Amino acid sequence: MRPSNKEYNKMTKKVSPPSPKIKDFTLAFIVGGFICMLGQIFMKMYETVGLPEKAVKMAVPVTLIFIAALLTGLKLFNRIAKYAGAGTLVPITGFANAVVSPAIEFKNEGWILGLGANVFKIAGPVIAYGTIASVVYGVIYWVTKLF
């Protein structure tokens, strides 16, 4: 005998502990803010050593991606995310984690069928929907500028 959806939801609520929302929001804010602050620090550091503005704009995201990928590879990113929640989803670091995680998970299946086939398992839909959304937004923007 299967419970109805209503009964199942009631049982789930009874068993699941409530989420400490204020704590979760605070940690997400602090960690997300720290990641953004880290980006600002790298930006100022690269400007101080004399990199041109274009190079700084490329170096900062590359550095954040590298750090997120390294932390994922060392199995530290998920530990941080466990406590920080959405704070680690600052787009660039969250995306780096989404690309590296499946690659690490499936590396034992080989370079092509493991790593190559699974590296974009999570990030692929993000790229696809992001591209589609940007085209739709671009068309809407273009049409609104016609009038």
PDB file of C-alpha atoms in Angstrom:
ATOM      1  CA  MET A   1       0.000   0.000   0.000  1.00  0.00           C
ATOM      2  CA  ARG A   2       1.393   3.369  -1.036  1.00  0.00           C
ATOM      3  CA  PRO A   3       0.716   6.600   0.841  1.00  0.00           C
ATOM      4  CA  SER A   4      -0.930   9.451  -1.028  1.00  0.00           C
ATOM      5  CA  ASN A   5       1.104  12.551  -1.876  1.00  0.00           C
ATOM      6  CA  LYS A   6      -0.512  14.400   0.999  1.00  0.00           C
ATOM      7  CA  GLU A   7       0.309  11.610   3.464  1.00  0.00           C
ATOM      8  CA  TYR A   8       3.854  11.320   2.125  1.00  0.00           C
ATOM      9  CA  ASN A   9       4.442  15.071   2.519  1.00  0.00           C
ATOM     10  CA  LYS A  10       3.073  14.912   6.058  1.00  0.00           C
ATOM     11  CA  MET A  11       5.423  12.005   6.920  1.00  0.00           C
ATOM     12  CA  THR A  12       8.390  13.821   5.369  1.00  0.00           C
ATOM     13  CA  LYS A  13       7.690  16.991   7.355  1.00  0.00           C
ATOM     14  CA  LYS A  14       7.432  14.964  10.534  1.00  0.00           C
ATOM     15  CA  VAL A  15      10.778  13.221  10.012  1.00  0.00           C
ATOM     16  CA  SER A  16      12.765  16.120   8.475  1.00  0.00           C
ATOM     17  CA  PRO A  17      14.250  18.637  10.887  1.00  0.00           C
ATOM     18  CA  PRO A  18      13.435  22.272  10.177  1.00  0.00           C
ATOM     19  CA  SER A  19      16.139  24.247   8.414  1.00  0.00           C
ATOM     20  CA  PRO A  20      17.794  26.995  10.470  1.00  0.00           C
ATOM     21  CA  LYS A  21      17.059  29.661   7.858  1.00  0.00           C
ATOM     22  CA  ILE A  22      18.680  32.652   9.573  1.00  0.00           C
ATOM     23  CA  LYS A  23      21.900  30.687  10.128  1.00  0.00           C
ATOM     24  CA  ASP A  24      21.834  29.406   6.516  1.00  0.00           C
ATOM     25  CA  PHE A  25      21.229  32.900   5.109  1.00  0.00           C
ATOM     26  CA  THR A  26      23.991  34.381   7.264  1.00  0.00           C
ATOM     27  CA  LEU A  27      26.572  31.751   6.299  1.00  0.00           C
ATOM     28  CA  ALA A  28      25.647  32.027   2.609  1.00  0.00           C
ATOM     29  CA  PHE A  29      25.990  35.802   2.794  1.00  0.00           C
ATOM     30  CA  ILE A  30      29.348  35.641   4.587  1.00  0.00           C
ATOM     31  CA  VAL A  31      30.901  32.988   2.339  1.00  0.00           C
ATOM     32  CA  GLY A  32      29.504  34.502  -0.882  1.00  0.00           C
ATOM     33  CA  GLY A  33      30.738  37.904   0.239  1.00  0.00           C
ATOM     34  CA  PHE A  34      34.150  36.425   1.062  1.00  0.00           C
ATOM     35  CA  ILE A  35      34.422  34.919  -2.434  1.00  0.00           C
ATOM     36  CA  CYS A  36      33.516  38.276  -3.982  1.00  0.00           C
ATOM     37  CA  MET A  37      35.970  40.043  -1.663  1.00  0.00           C
ATOM     38  CA  LEU A  38      38.645  37.575  -2.728  1.00  0.00           C
ATOM     39  CA  GLY A  39      37.935  38.516  -6.347  1.00  0.00           C
ATOM     40  CA  GLN A  40      38.356  42.201  -5.461  1.00  0.00           C
ATOM     41  CA  ILE A  41      41.635  41.445  -3.685  1.00  0.00           C
ATOM     42  CA  PHE A  42      42.946  39.612  -6.738  1.00  0.00           C
ATOM     43  CA  MET A  43      41.796  42.475  -8.957  1.00  0.00           C
ATOM     44  CA  LYS A  44      43.674  45.064  -6.867  1.00  0.00           C
ATOM     45  CA  MET A  45      46.718  42.785  -6.643  1.00  0.00           C
ATOM     46  CA  TYR A  46      46.844  42.319 -10.426  1.00  0.00           C
ATOM     47  CA  GLU A  47      46.384  46.068 -10.966  1.00  0.00           C
ATOM     48  CA  THR A  48      49.199  46.771  -8.485  1.00  0.00           C
ATOM     49  CA  VAL A  49      51.665  44.563 -10.360  1.00  0.00           C
ATOM     50  CA  GLY A  50      50.853  46.530 -13.493  1.00  0.00           C
ATOM     51  CA  LEU A  51      48.630  44.229 -15.534  1.00  0.00           C
ATOM     52  CA  PRO A  52      46.559  46.102 -18.121  1.00  0.00           C
ATOM     53  CA  GLU A  53      42.803  46.339 -17.460  1.00  0.00           C
ATOM     54  CA  LYS A  54      41.934  43.704 -20.074  1.00  0.00           C
ATOM     55  CA  ALA A  55      44.378  41.230 -18.554  1.00  0.00           C
ATOM     56  CA  VAL A  56      43.041  41.911 -15.042  1.00  0.00           C
ATOM     57  CA  LYS A  57      39.490  41.208 -16.247  1.00  0.00           C
ATOM     58  CA  MET A  58      40.676  37.822 -17.499  1.00  0.00           C
ATOM     59  CA  ALA A  59      43.057  36.983 -14.655  1.00  0.00           C
ATOM     60  CA  VAL A  60      40.547  37.416 -11.814  1.00  0.00           C
ATOM     61  CA  PRO A  61      37.950  34.900 -13.099  1.00  0.00           C
ATOM     62  CA  VAL A  62      40.689  32.465 -14.128  1.00  0.00           C
ATOM     63  CA  THR A  63      42.173  32.659 -10.625  1.00  0.00           C
ATOM     64  CA  LEU A  64      38.783  32.100  -8.946  1.00  0.00           C
ATOM     65  CA  ILE A  65      38.029  29.191 -11.285  1.00  0.00           C
ATOM     66  CA  PHE A  66      41.430  27.661 -10.554  1.00  0.00           C
ATOM     67  CA  ILE A  67      40.959  27.983  -6.794  1.00  0.00           C
ATOM     68  CA  ALA A  68      37.440  26.475  -6.936  1.00  0.00           C
ATOM     69  CA  ALA A  69      38.628  23.614  -9.155  1.00  0.00           C
ATOM     70  CA  LEU A  70      41.615  22.976  -6.877  1.00  0.00           C
ATOM     71  CA  LEU A  71      39.406  22.976  -3.765  1.00  0.00           C
ATOM     72  CA  THR A  72      37.018  20.583  -5.532  1.00  0.00           C
ATOM     73  CA  GLY A  73      39.886  18.277  -6.465  1.00  0.00           C
ATOM     74  CA  LEU A  74      41.133  18.322  -2.864  1.00  0.00           C
ATOM     75  CA  LYS A  75      37.569  17.531  -1.689  1.00  0.00           C
ATOM     76  CA  LEU A  76      37.417  20.770   0.295  1.00  0.00           C
ATOM     77  CA  PHE A  77      34.861  22.654  -1.802  1.00  0.00           C
ATOM     78  CA  ASN A  78      32.014  20.327  -0.787  1.00  0.00           C
ATOM     79  CA  ARG A  79      32.950  20.683   2.891  1.00  0.00           C
ATOM     80  CA  ILE A  80      32.789  24.450   2.556  1.00  0.00           C
ATOM     81  CA  ALA A  81      29.524  24.214   0.605  1.00  0.00           C
ATOM     82  CA  LYS A  82      28.017  22.009   3.310  1.00  0.00           C
ATOM     83  CA  TYR A  83      28.167  24.933   5.722  1.00  0.00           C
ATOM     84  CA  ALA A  84      27.967  27.850   3.302  1.00  0.00           C
ATOM     85  CA  GLY A  85      25.124  26.530   1.176  1.00  0.00           C
ATOM     86  CA  ALA A  86      24.221  28.928  -1.601  1.00  0.00           C
ATOM     87  CA  GLY A  87      27.165  31.176  -0.702  1.00  0.00           C
ATOM     88  CA  THR A  88      29.465  28.919  -2.701  1.00  0.00           C
ATOM     89  CA  LEU A  89      27.236  29.230  -5.742  1.00  0.00           C
ATOM     90  CA  VAL A  90      28.679  32.602  -6.641  1.00  0.00           C
ATOM     91  CA  PRO A  91      28.457  31.928 -10.374  1.00  0.00           C
ATOM     92  CA  ILE A  92      32.088  31.479 -11.274  1.00  0.00           C
ATOM     93  CA  THR A  93      33.109  29.261  -8.354  1.00  0.00           C
ATOM     94  CA  GLY A  94      29.902  27.236  -8.400  1.00  0.00           C
ATOM     95  CA  PHE A  95      30.272  26.669 -12.133  1.00  0.00           C
ATOM     96  CA  ALA A  96      33.894  25.546 -11.722  1.00  0.00           C
ATOM     97  CA  ASN A  97      32.777  23.073  -9.062  1.00  0.00           C
ATOM     98  CA  ALA A  98      29.954  21.840 -11.303  1.00  0.00           C
ATOM     99  CA  VAL A  99      32.418  21.099 -14.099  1.00  0.00           C
ATOM    100  CA  VAL A 100      35.162  19.509 -12.003  1.00  0.00           C
ATOM    101  CA  SER A 101      32.986  17.331  -9.715  1.00  0.00           C
ATOM    102  CA  PRO A 102      31.672  14.947 -12.415  1.00  0.00           C
ATOM    103  CA  ALA A 103      35.110  14.810 -14.008  1.00  0.00           C
ATOM    104  CA  ILE A 104      36.624  13.602 -10.747  1.00  0.00           C
ATOM    105  CA  GLU A 105      33.757  11.202 -10.114  1.00  0.00           C
ATOM    106  CA  PHE A 106      34.071   9.453 -13.485  1.00  0.00           C
ATOM    107  CA  LYS A 107      37.860   9.683 -14.053  1.00  0.00           C
ATOM    108  CA  ASN A 108      38.314   5.960 -13.303  1.00  0.00           C
ATOM    109  CA  GLU A 109      36.186   5.158 -16.383  1.00  0.00           C
ATOM    110  CA  GLY A 110      38.888   6.565 -18.650  1.00  0.00           C
ATOM    111  CA  TRP A 111      39.710   9.826 -20.361  1.00  0.00           C
ATOM    112  CA  ILE A 112      37.094   9.652 -23.117  1.00  0.00           C
ATOM    113  CA  LEU A 113      34.132   7.729 -21.721  1.00  0.00           C
ATOM    114  CA  GLY A 114      34.713   8.829 -18.137  1.00  0.00           C
ATOM    115  CA  LEU A 115      36.145  12.303 -17.988  1.00  0.00           C
ATOM    116  CA  GLY A 116      35.270  13.545 -21.475  1.00  0.00           C
ATOM    117  CA  ALA A 117      31.696  12.280 -21.502  1.00  0.00           C
ATOM    118  CA  ASN A 118      30.836  13.419 -17.993  1.00  0.00           C
ATOM    119  CA  VAL A 119      32.698  16.688 -17.495  1.00  0.00           C
ATOM    120  CA  PHE A 120      29.699  18.746 -18.613  1.00  0.00           C
ATOM    121  CA  LYS A 121      27.030  16.499 -17.082  1.00  0.00           C
ATOM    122  CA  ILE A 122      25.941  19.181 -14.616  1.00  0.00           C
ATOM    123  CA  ALA A 123      27.315  22.252 -16.352  1.00  0.00           C
ATOM    124  CA  GLY A 124      25.996  21.330 -19.816  1.00  0.00           C
ATOM    125  CA  PRO A 125      22.374  22.262 -19.134  1.00  0.00           C
ATOM    126  CA  VAL A 126      23.541  25.511 -17.528  1.00  0.00           C
ATOM    127  CA  ILE A 127      25.495  26.374 -20.656  1.00  0.00           C
ATOM    128  CA  ALA A 128      22.627  25.362 -22.959  1.00  0.00           C
ATOM    129  CA  TYR A 129      19.899  27.240 -21.079  1.00  0.00           C
ATOM    130  CA  GLY A 130      22.191  30.207 -20.501  1.00  0.00           C
ATOM    131  CA  THR A 131      22.879  30.437 -24.218  1.00  0.00           C
ATOM    132  CA  ILE A 132      19.191  30.120 -25.110  1.00  0.00           C
ATOM    133  CA  ALA A 133      18.244  32.717 -22.473  1.00  0.00           C
ATOM    134  CA  SER A 134      20.875  35.149 -23.749  1.00  0.00           C
ATOM    135  CA  VAL A 135      19.552  34.815 -27.304  1.00  0.00           C
ATOM    136  CA  VAL A 136      15.961  35.385 -26.142  1.00  0.00           C
ATOM    137  CA  TYR A 137      16.997  38.384 -24.022  1.00  0.00           C
ATOM    138  CA  GLY A 138      19.056  39.738 -26.905  1.00  0.00           C
ATOM    139  CA  VAL A 139      16.103  39.515 -29.285  1.00  0.00           C
ATOM    140  CA  ILE A 140      13.820  41.199 -26.737  1.00  0.00           C
ATOM    141  CA  TYR A 141      16.396  43.947 -26.208  1.00  0.00           C
ATOM    142  CA  TRP A 142      16.829  44.418 -29.950  1.00  0.00           C
ATOM    143  CA  VAL A 143      13.056  44.598 -30.536  1.00  0.00           C
ATOM    144  CA  THR A 144      12.565  47.131 -27.738  1.00  0.00           C
ATOM    145  CA  LYS A 145      15.325  49.336 -29.185  1.00  0.00           C
ATOM    146  CA  LEU A 146      13.516  49.431 -32.540  1.00  0.00           C
ATOM    147  CA  PHE A 147      10.726  51.562 -31.091  1.00  0.00           C
TER     148      PHE A 147
END
